[in-house]
CSV table of C-alpha atoms in Angstrom, one decimal:
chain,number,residue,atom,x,y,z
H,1,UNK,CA,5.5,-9.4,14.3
H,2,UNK,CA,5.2,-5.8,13.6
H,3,UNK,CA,2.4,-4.2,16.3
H,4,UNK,CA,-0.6,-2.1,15.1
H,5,UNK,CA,0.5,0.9,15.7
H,6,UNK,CA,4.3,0.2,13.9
H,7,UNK,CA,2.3,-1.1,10.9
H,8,UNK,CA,0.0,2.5,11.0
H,9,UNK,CA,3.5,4.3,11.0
H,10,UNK,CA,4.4,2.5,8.1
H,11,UNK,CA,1.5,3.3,6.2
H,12,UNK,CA,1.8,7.1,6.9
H,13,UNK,CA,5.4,6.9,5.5
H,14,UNK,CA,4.7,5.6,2.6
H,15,UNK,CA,1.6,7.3,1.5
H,16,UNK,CA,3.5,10.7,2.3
H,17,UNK,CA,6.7,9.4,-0.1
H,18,UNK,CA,4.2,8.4,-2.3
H,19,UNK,CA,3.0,12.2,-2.6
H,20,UNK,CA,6.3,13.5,-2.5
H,21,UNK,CA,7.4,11.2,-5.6
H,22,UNK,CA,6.9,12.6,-8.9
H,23,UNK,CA,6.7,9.6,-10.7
H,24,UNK,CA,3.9,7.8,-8.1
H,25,UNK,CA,1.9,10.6,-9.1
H,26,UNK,CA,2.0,10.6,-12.5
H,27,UNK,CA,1.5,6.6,-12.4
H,28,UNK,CA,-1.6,7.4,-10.0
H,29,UNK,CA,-2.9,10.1,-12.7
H,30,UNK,CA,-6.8,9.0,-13.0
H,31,UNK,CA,-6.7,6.1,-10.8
H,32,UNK,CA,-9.2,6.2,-8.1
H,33,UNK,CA,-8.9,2.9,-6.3
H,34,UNK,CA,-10.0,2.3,-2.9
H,35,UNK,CA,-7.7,0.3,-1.1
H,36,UNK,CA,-8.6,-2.3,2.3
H,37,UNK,CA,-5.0,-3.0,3.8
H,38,UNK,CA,-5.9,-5.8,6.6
H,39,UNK,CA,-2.9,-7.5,8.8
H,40,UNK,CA,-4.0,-11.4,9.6
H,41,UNK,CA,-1.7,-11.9,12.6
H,42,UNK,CA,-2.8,-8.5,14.4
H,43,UNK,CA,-5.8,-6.8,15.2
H,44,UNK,CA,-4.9,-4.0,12.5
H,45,UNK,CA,-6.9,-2.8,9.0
H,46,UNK,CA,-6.7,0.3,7.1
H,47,UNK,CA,-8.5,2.3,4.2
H,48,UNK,CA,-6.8,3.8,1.8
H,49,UNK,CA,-8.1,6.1,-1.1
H,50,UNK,CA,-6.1,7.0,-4.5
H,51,UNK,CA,-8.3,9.5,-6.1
H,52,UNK,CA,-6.7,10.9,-9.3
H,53,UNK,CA,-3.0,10.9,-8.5
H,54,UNK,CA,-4.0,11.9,-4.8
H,55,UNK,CA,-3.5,9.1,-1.6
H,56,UNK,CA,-6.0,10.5,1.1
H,57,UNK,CA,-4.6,10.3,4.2
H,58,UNK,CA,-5.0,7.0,6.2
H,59,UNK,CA,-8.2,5.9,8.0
H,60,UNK,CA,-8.3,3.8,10.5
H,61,UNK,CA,-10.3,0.7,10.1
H,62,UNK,CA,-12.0,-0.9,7.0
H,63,UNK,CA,-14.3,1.7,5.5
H,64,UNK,CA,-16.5,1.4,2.0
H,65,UNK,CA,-16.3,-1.2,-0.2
H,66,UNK,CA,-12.6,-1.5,-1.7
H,67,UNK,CA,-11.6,-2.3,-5.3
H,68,UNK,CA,-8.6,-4.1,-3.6
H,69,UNK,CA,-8.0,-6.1,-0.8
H,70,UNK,CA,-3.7,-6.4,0.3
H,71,UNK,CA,-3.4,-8.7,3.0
H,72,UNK,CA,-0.7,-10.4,4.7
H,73,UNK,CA,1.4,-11.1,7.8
H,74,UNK,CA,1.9,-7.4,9.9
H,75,UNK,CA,5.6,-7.8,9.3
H,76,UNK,CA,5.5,-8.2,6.0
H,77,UNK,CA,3.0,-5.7,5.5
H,78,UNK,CA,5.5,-3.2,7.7
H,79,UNK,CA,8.5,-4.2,5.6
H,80,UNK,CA,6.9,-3.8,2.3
H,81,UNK,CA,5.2,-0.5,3.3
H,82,UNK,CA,8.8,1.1,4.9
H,83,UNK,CA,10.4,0.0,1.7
H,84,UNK,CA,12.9,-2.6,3.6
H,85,UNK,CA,11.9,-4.8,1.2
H,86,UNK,CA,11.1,-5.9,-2.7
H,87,UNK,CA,7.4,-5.3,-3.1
H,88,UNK,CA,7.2,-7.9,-6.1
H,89,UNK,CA,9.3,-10.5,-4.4
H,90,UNK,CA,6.8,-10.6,-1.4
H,91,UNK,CA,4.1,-10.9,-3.7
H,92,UNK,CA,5.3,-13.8,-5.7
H,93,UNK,CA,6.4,-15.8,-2.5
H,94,UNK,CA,2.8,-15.3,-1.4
H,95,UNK,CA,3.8,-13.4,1.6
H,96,UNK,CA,1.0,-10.6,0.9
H,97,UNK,CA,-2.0,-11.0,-0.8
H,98,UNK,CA,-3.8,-8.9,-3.3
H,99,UNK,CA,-7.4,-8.9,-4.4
H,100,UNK,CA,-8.8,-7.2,-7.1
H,101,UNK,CA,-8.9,-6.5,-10.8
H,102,UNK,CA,-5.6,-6.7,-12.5
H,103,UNK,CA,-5.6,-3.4,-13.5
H,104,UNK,CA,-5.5,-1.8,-9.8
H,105,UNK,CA,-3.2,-4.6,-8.7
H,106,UNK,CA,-0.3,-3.2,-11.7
H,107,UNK,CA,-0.7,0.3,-10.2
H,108,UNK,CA,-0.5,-0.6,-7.0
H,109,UNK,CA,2.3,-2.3,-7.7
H,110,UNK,CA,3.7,0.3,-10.1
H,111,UNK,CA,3.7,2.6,-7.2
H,112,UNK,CA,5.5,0.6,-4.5
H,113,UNK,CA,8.1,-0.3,-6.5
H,114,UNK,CA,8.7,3.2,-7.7
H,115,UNK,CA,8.7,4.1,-3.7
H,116,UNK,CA,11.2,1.0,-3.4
H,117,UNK,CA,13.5,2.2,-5.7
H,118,UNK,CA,13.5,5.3,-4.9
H,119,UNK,CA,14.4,4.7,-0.5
């Protein structure tokens, strides 16, 4: 089990190799999505906005109404969010859960693999 605070470190990881990754931001181009990121074995949820090619920096707590909801166990979460392991994989298993229209669910996934790939 991956704490609150180790899952909140992996978030700010990723959201800054997502900015630093050419390709995430071209895939992000014109999305604005805002994202609910909830842990179901720890007391941990997060917001975070993708507004045209941008990822605003993490907030703490669930803010606004999301377009999508990723859930999941807060090691899985951590794992998937570090890059350790296969976004897509953890996502078919059913390890993490993803709510919203298929549309932001592709992008989102477009953009952790590319951050995958590229670790």
């Amino acid at each position: 089990m991956a704490t609150r605070d180790e899952l909140a470190e992996a978030l700010h990881d990723y959201i800054a190799r997502g900015q630093a990754d050419e390709r995430v931001r071209r895939a992000l181009k014109n999305w604005r999505c805002h994202i609910h990121i909830r842990a179901t074995d720890v007391d941990a949820a997060f917001t975070m906005a993708i507004r045209d090619g941008a990822i605003s920096p993490l907030e703490d707590g669930l803010s606004g109404t999301p377009d999508l909801i990723v859930s999941g166990m807060s090691e899985d979460l951590a794992n998937i969010f570090w890059g350790d392991e296969n976004p897509a994989s953890n996502y078919m298993q059913g390890a993490i859960k993803v709510q919203g229209s298929q549309d932001d669910v592709m992008k989102l996934d477009a953009m952790a693999l590319f951050i995958y790939l590229d670790k």
